[in-house]
Coordinates of C-alpha atoms and ligand atoms in Angstrom, one line a residue:
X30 CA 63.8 139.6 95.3
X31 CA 63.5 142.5 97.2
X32 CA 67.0 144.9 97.4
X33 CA 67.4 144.3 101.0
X34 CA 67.1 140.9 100.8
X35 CA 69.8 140.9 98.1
X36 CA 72.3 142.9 100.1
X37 CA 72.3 140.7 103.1
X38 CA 72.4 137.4 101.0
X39 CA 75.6 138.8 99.8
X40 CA 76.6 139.1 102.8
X41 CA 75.8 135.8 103.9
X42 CA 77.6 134.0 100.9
X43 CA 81.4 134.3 102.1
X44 CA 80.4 133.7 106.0
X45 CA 78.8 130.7 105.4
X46 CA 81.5 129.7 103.5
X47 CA 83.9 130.4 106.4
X48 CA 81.9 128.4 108.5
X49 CA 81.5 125.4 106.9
X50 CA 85.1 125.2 106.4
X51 CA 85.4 125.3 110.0
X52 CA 83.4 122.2 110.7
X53 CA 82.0 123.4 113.9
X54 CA 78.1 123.2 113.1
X55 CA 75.9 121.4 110.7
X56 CA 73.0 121.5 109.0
X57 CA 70.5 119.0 110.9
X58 CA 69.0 116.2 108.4
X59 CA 65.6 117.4 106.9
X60 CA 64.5 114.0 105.1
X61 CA 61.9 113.7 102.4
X62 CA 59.4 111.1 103.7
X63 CA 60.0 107.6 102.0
X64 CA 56.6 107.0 103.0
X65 CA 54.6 108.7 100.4
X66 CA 55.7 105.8 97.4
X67 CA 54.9 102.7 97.7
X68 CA 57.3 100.6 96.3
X69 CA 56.2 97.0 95.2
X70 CA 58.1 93.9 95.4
X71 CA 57.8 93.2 91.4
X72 CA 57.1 95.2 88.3
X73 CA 56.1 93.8 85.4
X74 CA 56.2 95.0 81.6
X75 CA 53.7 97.8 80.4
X76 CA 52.1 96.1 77.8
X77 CA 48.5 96.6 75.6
X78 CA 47.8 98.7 78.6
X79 CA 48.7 96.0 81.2
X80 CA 51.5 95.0 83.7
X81 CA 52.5 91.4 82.7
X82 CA 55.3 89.5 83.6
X83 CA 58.5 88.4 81.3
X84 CA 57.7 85.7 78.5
X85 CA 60.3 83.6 80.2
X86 CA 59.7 84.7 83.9
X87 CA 63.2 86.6 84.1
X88 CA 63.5 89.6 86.6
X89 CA 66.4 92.0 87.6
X90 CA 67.1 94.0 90.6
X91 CA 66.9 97.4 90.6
X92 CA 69.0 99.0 93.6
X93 CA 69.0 101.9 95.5
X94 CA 72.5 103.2 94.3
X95 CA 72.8 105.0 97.8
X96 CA 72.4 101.9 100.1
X97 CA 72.7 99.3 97.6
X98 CA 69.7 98.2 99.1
X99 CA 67.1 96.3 96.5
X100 CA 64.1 98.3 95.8
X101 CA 62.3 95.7 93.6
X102 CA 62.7 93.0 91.0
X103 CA 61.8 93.9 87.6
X104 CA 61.1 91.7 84.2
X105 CA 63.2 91.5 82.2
X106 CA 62.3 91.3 78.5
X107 CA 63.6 89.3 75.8
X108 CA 62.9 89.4 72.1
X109 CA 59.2 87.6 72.5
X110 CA 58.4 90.5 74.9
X111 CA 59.3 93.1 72.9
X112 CA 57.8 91.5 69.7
X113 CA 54.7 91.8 71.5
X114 CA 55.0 95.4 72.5
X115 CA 55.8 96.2 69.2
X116 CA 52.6 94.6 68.2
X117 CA 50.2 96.1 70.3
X118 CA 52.3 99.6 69.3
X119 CA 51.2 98.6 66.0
X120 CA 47.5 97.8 66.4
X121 CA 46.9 101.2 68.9
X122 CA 48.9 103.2 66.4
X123 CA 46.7 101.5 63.5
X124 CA 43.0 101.7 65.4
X125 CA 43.4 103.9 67.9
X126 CA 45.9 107.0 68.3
X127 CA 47.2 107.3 64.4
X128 CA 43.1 108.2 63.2
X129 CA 42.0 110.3 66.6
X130 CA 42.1 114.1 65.8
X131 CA 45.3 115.9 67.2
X132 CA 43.0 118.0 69.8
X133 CA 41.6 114.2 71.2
X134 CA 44.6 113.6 71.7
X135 CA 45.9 116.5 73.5
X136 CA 43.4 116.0 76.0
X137 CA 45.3 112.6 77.1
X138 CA 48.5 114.5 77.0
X139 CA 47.2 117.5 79.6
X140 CA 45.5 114.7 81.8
X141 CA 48.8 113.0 81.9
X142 CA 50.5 116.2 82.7
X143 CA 48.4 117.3 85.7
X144 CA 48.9 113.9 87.0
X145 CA 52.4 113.9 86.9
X146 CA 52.1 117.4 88.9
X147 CA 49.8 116.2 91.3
X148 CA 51.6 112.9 92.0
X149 CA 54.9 115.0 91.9
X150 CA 56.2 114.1 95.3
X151 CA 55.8 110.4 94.6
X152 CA 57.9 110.6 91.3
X153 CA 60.7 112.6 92.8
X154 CA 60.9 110.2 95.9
X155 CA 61.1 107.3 93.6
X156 CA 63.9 109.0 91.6
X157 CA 66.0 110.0 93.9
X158 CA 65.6 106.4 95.7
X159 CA 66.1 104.5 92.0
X160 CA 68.9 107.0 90.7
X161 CA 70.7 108.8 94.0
X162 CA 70.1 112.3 92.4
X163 CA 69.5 114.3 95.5
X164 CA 65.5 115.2 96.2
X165 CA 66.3 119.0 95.5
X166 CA 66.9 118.3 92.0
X167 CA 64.0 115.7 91.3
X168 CA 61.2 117.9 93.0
X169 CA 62.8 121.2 91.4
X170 CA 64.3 119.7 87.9
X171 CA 63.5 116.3 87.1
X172 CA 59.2 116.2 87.5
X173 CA 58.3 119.8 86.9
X174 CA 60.2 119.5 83.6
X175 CA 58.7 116.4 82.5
X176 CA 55.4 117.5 83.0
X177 CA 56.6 120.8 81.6
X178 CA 57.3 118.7 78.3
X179 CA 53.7 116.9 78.1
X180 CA 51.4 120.6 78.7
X181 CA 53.9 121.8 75.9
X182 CA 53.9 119.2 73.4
X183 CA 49.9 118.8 74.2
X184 CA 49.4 122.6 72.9
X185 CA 51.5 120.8 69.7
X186 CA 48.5 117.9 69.3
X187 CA 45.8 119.6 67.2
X188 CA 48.1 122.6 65.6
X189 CA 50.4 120.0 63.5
X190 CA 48.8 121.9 60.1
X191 CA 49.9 124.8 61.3
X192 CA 53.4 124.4 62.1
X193 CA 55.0 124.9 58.8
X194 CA 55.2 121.2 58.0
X195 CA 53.2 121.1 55.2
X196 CA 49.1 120.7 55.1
X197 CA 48.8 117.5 56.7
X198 CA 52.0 115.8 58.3
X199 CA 51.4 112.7 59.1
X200 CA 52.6 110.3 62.1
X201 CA 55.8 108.0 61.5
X202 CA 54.1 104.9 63.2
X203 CA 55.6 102.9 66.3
X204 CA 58.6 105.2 68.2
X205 CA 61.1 102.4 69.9
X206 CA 63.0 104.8 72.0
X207 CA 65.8 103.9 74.6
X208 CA 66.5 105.9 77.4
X209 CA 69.4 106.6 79.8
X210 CA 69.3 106.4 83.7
X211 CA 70.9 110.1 84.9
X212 CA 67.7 111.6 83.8
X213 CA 65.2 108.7 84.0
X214 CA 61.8 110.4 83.9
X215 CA 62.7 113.6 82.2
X216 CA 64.2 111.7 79.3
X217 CA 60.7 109.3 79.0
X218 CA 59.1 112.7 78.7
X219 CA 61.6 114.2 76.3
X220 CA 61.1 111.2 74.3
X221 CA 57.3 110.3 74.8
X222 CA 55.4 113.0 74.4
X223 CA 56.2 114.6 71.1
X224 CA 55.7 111.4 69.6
X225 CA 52.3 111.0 71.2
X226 CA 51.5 114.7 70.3
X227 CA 52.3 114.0 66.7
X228 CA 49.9 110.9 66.5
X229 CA 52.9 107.9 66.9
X230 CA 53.1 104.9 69.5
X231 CA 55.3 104.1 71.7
X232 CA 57.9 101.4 72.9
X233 CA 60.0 102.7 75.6
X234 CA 63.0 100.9 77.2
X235 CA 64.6 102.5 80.1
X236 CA 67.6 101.9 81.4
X237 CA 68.6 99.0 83.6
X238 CA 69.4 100.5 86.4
X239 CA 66.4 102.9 86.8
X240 CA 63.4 101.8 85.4
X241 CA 60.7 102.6 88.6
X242 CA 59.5 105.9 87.3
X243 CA 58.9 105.3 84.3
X244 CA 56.6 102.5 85.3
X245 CA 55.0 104.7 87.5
X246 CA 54.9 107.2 84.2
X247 CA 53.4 103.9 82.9
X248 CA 50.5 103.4 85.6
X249 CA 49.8 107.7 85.4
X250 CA 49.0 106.7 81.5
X251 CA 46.4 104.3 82.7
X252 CA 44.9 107.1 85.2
X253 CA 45.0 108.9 82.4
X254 CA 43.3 106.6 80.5
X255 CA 45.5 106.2 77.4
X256 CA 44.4 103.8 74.8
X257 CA 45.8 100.6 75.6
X258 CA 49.3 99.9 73.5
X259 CA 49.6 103.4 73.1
X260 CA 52.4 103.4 75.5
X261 CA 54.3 100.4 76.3
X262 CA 57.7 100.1 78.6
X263 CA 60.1 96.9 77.8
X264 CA 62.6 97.1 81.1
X265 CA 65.9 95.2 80.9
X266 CA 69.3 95.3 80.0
X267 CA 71.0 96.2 76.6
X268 CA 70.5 93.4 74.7
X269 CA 66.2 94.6 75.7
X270 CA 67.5 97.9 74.1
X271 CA 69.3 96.2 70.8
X272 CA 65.9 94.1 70.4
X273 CA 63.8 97.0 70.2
X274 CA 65.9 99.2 67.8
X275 CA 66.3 96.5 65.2
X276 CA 62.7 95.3 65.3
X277 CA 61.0 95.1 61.8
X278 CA 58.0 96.6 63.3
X279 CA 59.8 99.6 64.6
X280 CA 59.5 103.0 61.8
X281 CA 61.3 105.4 64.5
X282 CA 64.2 104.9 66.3
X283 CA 65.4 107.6 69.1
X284 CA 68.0 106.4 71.6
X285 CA 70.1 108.7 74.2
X286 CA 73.3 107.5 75.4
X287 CA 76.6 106.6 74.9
X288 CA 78.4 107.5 71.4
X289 CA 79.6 104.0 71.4
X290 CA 76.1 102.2 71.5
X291 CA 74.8 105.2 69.6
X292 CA 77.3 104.2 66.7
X293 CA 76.1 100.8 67.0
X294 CA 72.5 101.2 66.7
X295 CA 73.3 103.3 63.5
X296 CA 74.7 100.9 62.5
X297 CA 72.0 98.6 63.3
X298 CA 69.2 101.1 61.3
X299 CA 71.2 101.5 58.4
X300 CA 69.3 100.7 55.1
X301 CA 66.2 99.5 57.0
X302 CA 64.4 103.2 56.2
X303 CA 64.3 103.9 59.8
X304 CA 64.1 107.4 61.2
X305 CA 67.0 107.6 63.5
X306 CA 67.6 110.4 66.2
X307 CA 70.7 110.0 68.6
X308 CA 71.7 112.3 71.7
X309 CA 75.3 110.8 72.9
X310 CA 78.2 112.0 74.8
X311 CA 79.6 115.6 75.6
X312 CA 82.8 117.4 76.6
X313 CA 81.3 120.8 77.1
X314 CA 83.8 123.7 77.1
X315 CA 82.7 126.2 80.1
X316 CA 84.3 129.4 79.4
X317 CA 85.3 132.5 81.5
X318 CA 86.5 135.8 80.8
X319 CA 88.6 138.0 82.5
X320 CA 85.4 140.5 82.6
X321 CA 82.8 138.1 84.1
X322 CA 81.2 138.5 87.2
X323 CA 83.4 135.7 89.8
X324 CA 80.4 135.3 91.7
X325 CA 77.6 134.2 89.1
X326 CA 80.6 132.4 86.7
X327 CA 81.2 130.4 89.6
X328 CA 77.8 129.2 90.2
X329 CA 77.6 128.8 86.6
X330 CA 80.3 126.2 87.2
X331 CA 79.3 124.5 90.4
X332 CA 75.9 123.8 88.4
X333 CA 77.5 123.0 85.2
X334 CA 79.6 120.1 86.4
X335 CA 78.1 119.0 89.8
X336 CA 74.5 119.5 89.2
X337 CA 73.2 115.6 88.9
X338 CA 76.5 114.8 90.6
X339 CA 77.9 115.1 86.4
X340 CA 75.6 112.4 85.3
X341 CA 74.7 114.8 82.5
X342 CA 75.4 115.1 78.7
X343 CA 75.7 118.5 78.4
X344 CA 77.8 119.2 81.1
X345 CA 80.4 121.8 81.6
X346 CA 83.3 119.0 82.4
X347 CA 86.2 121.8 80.5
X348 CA 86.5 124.8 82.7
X349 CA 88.6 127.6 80.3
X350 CA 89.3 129.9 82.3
X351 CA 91.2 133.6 81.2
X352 CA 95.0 133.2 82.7
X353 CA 94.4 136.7 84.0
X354 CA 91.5 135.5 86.5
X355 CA 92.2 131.6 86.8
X356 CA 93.9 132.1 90.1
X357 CA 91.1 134.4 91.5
X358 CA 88.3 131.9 89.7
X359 CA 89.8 129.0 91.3
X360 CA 90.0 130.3 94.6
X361 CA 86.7 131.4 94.7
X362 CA 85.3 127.9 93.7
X363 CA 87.2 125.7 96.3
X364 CA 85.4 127.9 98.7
X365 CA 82.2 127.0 97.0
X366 CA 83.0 123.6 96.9
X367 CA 83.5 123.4 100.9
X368 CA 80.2 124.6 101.5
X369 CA 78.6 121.5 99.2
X370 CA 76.5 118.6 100.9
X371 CA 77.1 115.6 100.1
X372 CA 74.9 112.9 101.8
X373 CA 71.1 111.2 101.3
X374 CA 69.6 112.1 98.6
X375 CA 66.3 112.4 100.1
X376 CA 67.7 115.2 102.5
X377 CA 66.4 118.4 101.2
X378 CA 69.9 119.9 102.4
X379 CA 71.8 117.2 99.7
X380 CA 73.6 119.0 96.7
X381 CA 75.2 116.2 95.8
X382 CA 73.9 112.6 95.5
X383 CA 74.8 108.7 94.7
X384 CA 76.8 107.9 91.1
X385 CA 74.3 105.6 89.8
X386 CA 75.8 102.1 90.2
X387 CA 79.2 100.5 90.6
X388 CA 79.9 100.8 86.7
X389 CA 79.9 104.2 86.4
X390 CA 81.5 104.4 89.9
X391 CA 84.3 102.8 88.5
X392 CA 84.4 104.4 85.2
X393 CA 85.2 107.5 87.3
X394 CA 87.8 106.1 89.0
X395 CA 89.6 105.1 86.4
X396 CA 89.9 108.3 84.7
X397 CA 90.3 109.8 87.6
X398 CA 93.0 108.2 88.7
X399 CA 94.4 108.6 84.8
X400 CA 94.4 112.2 85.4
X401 CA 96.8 112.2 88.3
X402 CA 98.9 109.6 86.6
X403 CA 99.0 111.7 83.2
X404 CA 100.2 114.6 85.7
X405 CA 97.5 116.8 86.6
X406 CA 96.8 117.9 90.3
X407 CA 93.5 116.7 91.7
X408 CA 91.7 118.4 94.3
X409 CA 88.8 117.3 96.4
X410 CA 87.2 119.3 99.4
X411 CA 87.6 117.9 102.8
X412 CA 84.1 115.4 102.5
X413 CA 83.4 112.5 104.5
X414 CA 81.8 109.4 101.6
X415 CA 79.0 106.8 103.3
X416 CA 79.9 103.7 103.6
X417 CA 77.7 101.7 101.8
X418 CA 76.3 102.9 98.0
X419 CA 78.7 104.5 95.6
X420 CA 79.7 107.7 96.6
X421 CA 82.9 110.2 94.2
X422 CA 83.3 113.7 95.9
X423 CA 83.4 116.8 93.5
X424 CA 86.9 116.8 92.2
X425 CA 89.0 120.0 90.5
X426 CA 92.2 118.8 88.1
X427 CA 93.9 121.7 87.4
X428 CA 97.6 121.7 85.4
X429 CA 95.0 120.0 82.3
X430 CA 96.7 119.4 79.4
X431 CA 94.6 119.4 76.2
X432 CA 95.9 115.7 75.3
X433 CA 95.2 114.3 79.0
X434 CA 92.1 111.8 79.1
X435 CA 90.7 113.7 81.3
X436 CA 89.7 117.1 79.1
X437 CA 88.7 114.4 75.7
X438 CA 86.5 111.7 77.3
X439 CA 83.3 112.1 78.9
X440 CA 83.6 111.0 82.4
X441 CA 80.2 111.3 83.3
X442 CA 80.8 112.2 87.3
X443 CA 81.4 115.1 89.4
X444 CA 85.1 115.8 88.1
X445 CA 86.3 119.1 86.3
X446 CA 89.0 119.8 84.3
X447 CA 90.6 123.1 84.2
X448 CA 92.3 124.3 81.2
X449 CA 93.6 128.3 80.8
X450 CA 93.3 130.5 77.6
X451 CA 94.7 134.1 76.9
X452 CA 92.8 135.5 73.8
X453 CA 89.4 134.3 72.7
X454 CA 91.0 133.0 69.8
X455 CA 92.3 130.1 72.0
X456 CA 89.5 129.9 74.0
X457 CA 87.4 128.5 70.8
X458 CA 90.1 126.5 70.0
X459 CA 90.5 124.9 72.3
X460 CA 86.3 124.7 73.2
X461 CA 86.1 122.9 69.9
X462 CA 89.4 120.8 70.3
X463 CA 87.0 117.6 71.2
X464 CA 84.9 115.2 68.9
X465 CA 81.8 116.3 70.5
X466 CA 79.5 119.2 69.8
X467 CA 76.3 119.0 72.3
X468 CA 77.1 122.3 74.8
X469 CA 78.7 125.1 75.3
X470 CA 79.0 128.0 77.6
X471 CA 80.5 131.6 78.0
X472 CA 81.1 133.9 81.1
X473 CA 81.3 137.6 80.0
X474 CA 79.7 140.8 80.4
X475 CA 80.0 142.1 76.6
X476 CA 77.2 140.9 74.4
X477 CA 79.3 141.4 71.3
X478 CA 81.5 138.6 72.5
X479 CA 78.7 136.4 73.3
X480 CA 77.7 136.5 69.6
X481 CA 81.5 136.2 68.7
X482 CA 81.6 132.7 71.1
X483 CA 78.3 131.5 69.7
X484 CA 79.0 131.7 65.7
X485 CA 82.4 130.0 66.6
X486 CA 81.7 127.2 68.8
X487 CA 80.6 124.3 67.4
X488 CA 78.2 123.1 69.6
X489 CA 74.4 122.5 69.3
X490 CA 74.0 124.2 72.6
X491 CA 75.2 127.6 73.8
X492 CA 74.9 129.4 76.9
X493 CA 75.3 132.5 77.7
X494 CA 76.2 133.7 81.7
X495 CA 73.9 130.6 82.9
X496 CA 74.4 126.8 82.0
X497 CA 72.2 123.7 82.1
X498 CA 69.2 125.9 81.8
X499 CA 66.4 123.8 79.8
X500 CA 62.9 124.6 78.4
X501 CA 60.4 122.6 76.3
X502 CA 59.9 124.9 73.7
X503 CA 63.4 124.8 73.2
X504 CA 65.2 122.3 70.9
X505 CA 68.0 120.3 72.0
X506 CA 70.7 118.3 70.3
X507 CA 74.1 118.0 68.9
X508 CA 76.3 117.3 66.4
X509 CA 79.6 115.2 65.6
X510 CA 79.9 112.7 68.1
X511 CA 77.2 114.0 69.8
X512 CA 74.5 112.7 67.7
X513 CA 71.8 114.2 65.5
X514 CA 68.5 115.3 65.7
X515 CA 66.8 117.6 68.0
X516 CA 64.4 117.1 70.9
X517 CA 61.9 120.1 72.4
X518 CA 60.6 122.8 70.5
X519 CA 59.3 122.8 66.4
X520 CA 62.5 121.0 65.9
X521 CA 62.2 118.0 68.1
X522 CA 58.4 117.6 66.7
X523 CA 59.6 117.3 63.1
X524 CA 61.5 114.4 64.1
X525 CA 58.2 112.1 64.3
X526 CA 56.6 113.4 61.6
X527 CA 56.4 112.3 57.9
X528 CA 56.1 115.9 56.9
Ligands
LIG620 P1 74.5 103.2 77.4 O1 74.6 104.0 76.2 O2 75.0 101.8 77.4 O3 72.9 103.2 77.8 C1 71.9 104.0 77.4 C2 70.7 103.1 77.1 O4 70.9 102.2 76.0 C3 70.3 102.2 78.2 O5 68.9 102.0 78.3 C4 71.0 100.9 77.8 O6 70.4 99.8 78.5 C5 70.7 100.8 76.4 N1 71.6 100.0 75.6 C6 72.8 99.5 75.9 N2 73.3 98.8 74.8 C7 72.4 98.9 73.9 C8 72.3 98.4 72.5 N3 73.3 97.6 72.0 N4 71.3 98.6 71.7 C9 70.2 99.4 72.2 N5 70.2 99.9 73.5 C10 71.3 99.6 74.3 O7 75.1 104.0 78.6 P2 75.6 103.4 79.9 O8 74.5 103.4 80.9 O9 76.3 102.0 79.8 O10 76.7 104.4 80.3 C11 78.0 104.3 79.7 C12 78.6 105.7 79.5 O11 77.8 106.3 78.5 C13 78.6 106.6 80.7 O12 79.7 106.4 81.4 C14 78.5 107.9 80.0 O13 79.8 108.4 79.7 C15 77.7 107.7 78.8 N6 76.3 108.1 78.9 C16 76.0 109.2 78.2 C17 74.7 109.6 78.3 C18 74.3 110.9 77.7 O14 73.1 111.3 77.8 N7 75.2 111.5 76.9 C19 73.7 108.9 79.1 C20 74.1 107.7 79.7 C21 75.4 107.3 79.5 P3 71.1 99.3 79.9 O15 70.8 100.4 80.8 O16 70.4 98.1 80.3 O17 72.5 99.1 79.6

């Protein structure tokens, strides 16, 4: 950005700020165009390269969490279904994608990935309409960095030999993988296509409540021209999910999620010889320093916890902040916080979109409200919530204690909880006071304290002055009750290979 430019958006931060606060002009409503997906009135399960309906005929609604308007009915598959999934998993992996050379199958991998980038506007429409995230996020985050994941993993395909796994590492067999619905078609590609890359098939189940893209995902693979059973997508509820992870035919399990059904499909895989990989639940510590830049740390915060309206697993829902600064910090971030949209999530304007159904909606109530009653003071910016859909605004607790509810369990929405610390000392402690271990992040200017932070904090994750900053090539995962494994980068490709 040129110098100029940088001075006068400096300048523009606080005014705007100001403004807004005032209420006395808007932003007028630049919508995304519904038009450009077409949305149909049923889905069926991806199967043996086909779209079939449920054994037993059963369908579910999928909603759009912003209107609670139904977008579709969807099968719904039982044990029979899956079975059969499993099955042509087991044949492609057998015939097909287990014998072709890793650079054949690369070239399926690239072809998917250019067609998620030139159907990229579709896919972040349906998102934002299937999960409320707001359009900014799905066009900007959510597509580019699932297609992101396939080029990456296709440069993987033919170079296996090569990646110090030994001389010939071989493919695990059929991947059952369940997915979560804050990141619907990110985590498909998180989970699809290092398994493809490595030579494995696939049986995907996403999550109830958003299961369009990846059936879109589903019909790119067919564009693409992807060996039928390669890829196959069992929609439904949990009891689709528990199906798929304890199926005999199933050599690779990877699920993210909740610690608690994480726990159970362990327990579920135990003694079967199963390869297991689990990404669960976070309480990321966000830390500040007394030395940190206000402006940048506070951005750092606004993404960590409200970006994906806190629908995310690593994020920064523990603000420590340096006693010395917490009163200049939290300042500075109510501002922020006035100047947020919240609104459509298919206006470009939107920063923050729809919580994902009326269970999580609740779920956020609940702690919420356990927060004030355990004493802490909440704090919301003035924000008008639509009517229909389910709608939280971003929420500040401060006066945290380290026992409240509210700074140990993952609450999954747009709510922070601020906690102080004097020395760095307490800081870690008080970081690694939680039975998580997925993320971490610390505001500073002194590198030598970065690398102090990092070698203490025990999570699998940590940032340095940015948060919620994600590549491909770079693996992923936690520890504790955040699971095991990793996914992205060397790392996440030795988890589907027999090396
Ligand atoms: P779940 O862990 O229940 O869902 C994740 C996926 O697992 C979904 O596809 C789900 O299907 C499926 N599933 C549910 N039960 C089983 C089972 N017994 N065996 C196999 N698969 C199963 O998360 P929820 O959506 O219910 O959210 C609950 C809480 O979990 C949230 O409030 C949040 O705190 C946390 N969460 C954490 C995530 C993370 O990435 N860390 C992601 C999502 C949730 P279905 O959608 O049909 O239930």
């Amino acid at each position: 950005m040129m110098p100029g430019k940088d001075a006068e958006r400096r300048e523009l931060v606080p005014m705007q700020g100001e403004l807004a606060a005032q209420a006395d002009w808007d932003y007028a409503p630049a919508p995304e165009s519904r038009d450009v997906v077409t949305i149909a009135p049923e889905y069926g399960l991806f199967i043996g390269g086909e779209f079939v309906p449920a054994a037993d005929g059963r369908q579910f609604p999928t909603l759009n969490p912003a209107t609670e308007e139904p977008l579709a009915q969807v099968a719904d598959a039982g044990e029979a279904d899956v079975d059969r999934a499993v099955a042509a998993a087991r044949t492609a992996y057998e015939r097909v994608w287990g014998p072709m050379p890793g650079a054949e199958r690369a070239k399926y991998l690239y072809r998917i990935a250019r067609l998620l980038q030139e159907r990229s506007r579709e896919f972040a429409v349906l998102e934002s309409l299937d999960n409320g995230k707001p359009i900014k996020e799905s066009r900007d985050v959510d597509i580019p960095l699932a297609a992101a994941h396939f080029f990456y993993h296709a440069g993987w395909a033919d170079k296996l030999e090569h990646a110090g796994f030994g001389p010939s590492p071989r493919p695990l067999g059929v991947a059952g993988q369940v997915i979560p619905w804050n990141f619907p078609l990110l985590m498909a590609a998180w989970k699809l296509a290092p398994a493809l890359a490595a030579g494995n098939t696939c049986v995907l189940k996403p999550a109830e409540t958003t299961p369009l893209t990846a059936l879109l995902l589903a019909e790119v693979c067919q564009q693409a021209g992807l060996p039928p059973g390669v890829l196959n997508v069992t929609t439904g509820a949990g009891s689709t999910g528990a199906a798929l992870v304890s199926h005999p035919g199933v050599d690779k399990v990877a699920f993210t999620g909740s610690t608690d059904v994480g726990k159970e499909i362990q327990r579920a895989v135990a003694g079967t010889g199963k390869r297991l990989t689990l990404e669960l639940g976070g309480k990321a510590a966000n830390i500040v320093f007394d030395d940190a830049p206000v402006e940048g740390a506070v951005e750092g915060i606004v993404n960590g916890i409200f970006f994906n309206q806190g629908h995310v697993c690593c994020a920064g829902s523990r603000l420590l902040v340096q006693e010395s600064v917490a009163d200049a910090v939290l300042g500075r971030l109510r501002d922020r916080l006035g100047t947020l949209r919240l609104g459509d999530p298919l206006d470009k304007n939107t920063d923050i979109g729809a919580i994902n159904s009326r269970e999580q909606l609740d779920k956020i109530r609940e702690l919420s409200d356990a927060g004030e009653a355990e004493g802490a003071e909440r704090w919301s910016p003035p924000c008008d919530l639509p009517e229909r859909g389910y709608w939280f605004p971003p929420t500040v607790f401060t006066g945290v204690s380290q026992s409240h509810r509210i700074a140990r369990e993952e609450i999954f929405g747009p709510v922070l909880s601020v906690l102080t610390f004097r020395t760095p000392d307490e800081a870690v402690a008080k970081a690694n006071n939680t039975p998580y271990g997925l993320s971490a992040g610390v505001w500073t200017e002194k590198g030598s304290r970065i690398l102090w932070m990092a070698q203490r904090l025990r999570a699998g994750v940590v940032w340095a002055n940015t948060y919620n900053r994600f590549d491909p090539a770079s693996p992923f995962g936690g520890y504790r009750e955040s699971g095991f494994g990793r996914e992205g980068g060397r790392h996440g490709l030795a988890a589907y290979l027999n090396a």
